[in-house]
C-alpha angles and dihedrals in degrees: 000000000000122000091245094054092044091050090048092053091046093050093049091048092049093048094047094047094044096051091046091052134025093348093059096066093041096052095037086060093045094048093039136039100284125130110279138172125247094271094048091048089054090051090048091054093047094049091049090052089056091049091049092051093053093047090049092051091053095043092048089059088064099222104080095124089058096054133099108215134190113208100197111197094014098177110188093345100267092147100025094061100055091043092051091046088056089056102258119143104241132194108191127186139171136182089234118077090200092055091050090048091052091048090053091052093049091049091052090052096055105026131056114220095341100202092165095066128077123181131199140172104236140130117240096262093052094060115112134187138058125280136179090230132017119198128190116177128184094346104103090067087079095059137056118248095258091056092040087057091060091046093049090048091055093046089049090056089058096050119089096191115348144036123188120193138174126196142162105267118230110235133149091247096051092042089056091050091050092051093055092047099250101107097061105021130176135084092244094057101113106153122090115260116218128189122204132208110243091224090056093052092047090050090052091051092047091049087057094052101265134124127201115258103168136006137183141172130222114202126175129151094281105009123075121171132165113209123204130183113199125187136190 
């Protein structure tokens, strides 16, 4: 077994176990309305800004209700819910069964008989099907670039016309923050945190037949996320 494959298995195992255990409560609070500290509140606001930007992009195109969308790594449904409420047909999956269960509960609370949403417990590379748009937000931070390349390649094969990704950009400033423990704070943070060079992610997308259409950056005190929209 090569080091890359072994690392990939280890990362997936760590992520799955973390978000089904101590990480579930922590991130359910951050992504929801639970009690959080100042740092977690900042991360909540940053994550929501990224969600809002993606929803605005899709709404601005004027055809959201006609789209089939894959929300890969859906978490507690922060993106799935507004997309479904706008009429899109959404397939949402996450590696964590607890996260998917929470997403299902949230959907029941805000939507009556949501026939346009389907949920599944799956890692990114187990997803099958074909979708107008594939979206993967704040997931690649858990995997090194070589593994992210394989994941992006698979997601690209599912997307008929568009792939939207977010990732922690690799810069000297953010690397320094990470090293001194300020970038990913919290004693319950147990997954690895990987940054990616924007040029590397763009190259991966281009190698899979996509070009960049729109990009944005969300920066708060503790949340940094580069957002890319790539189209065929």
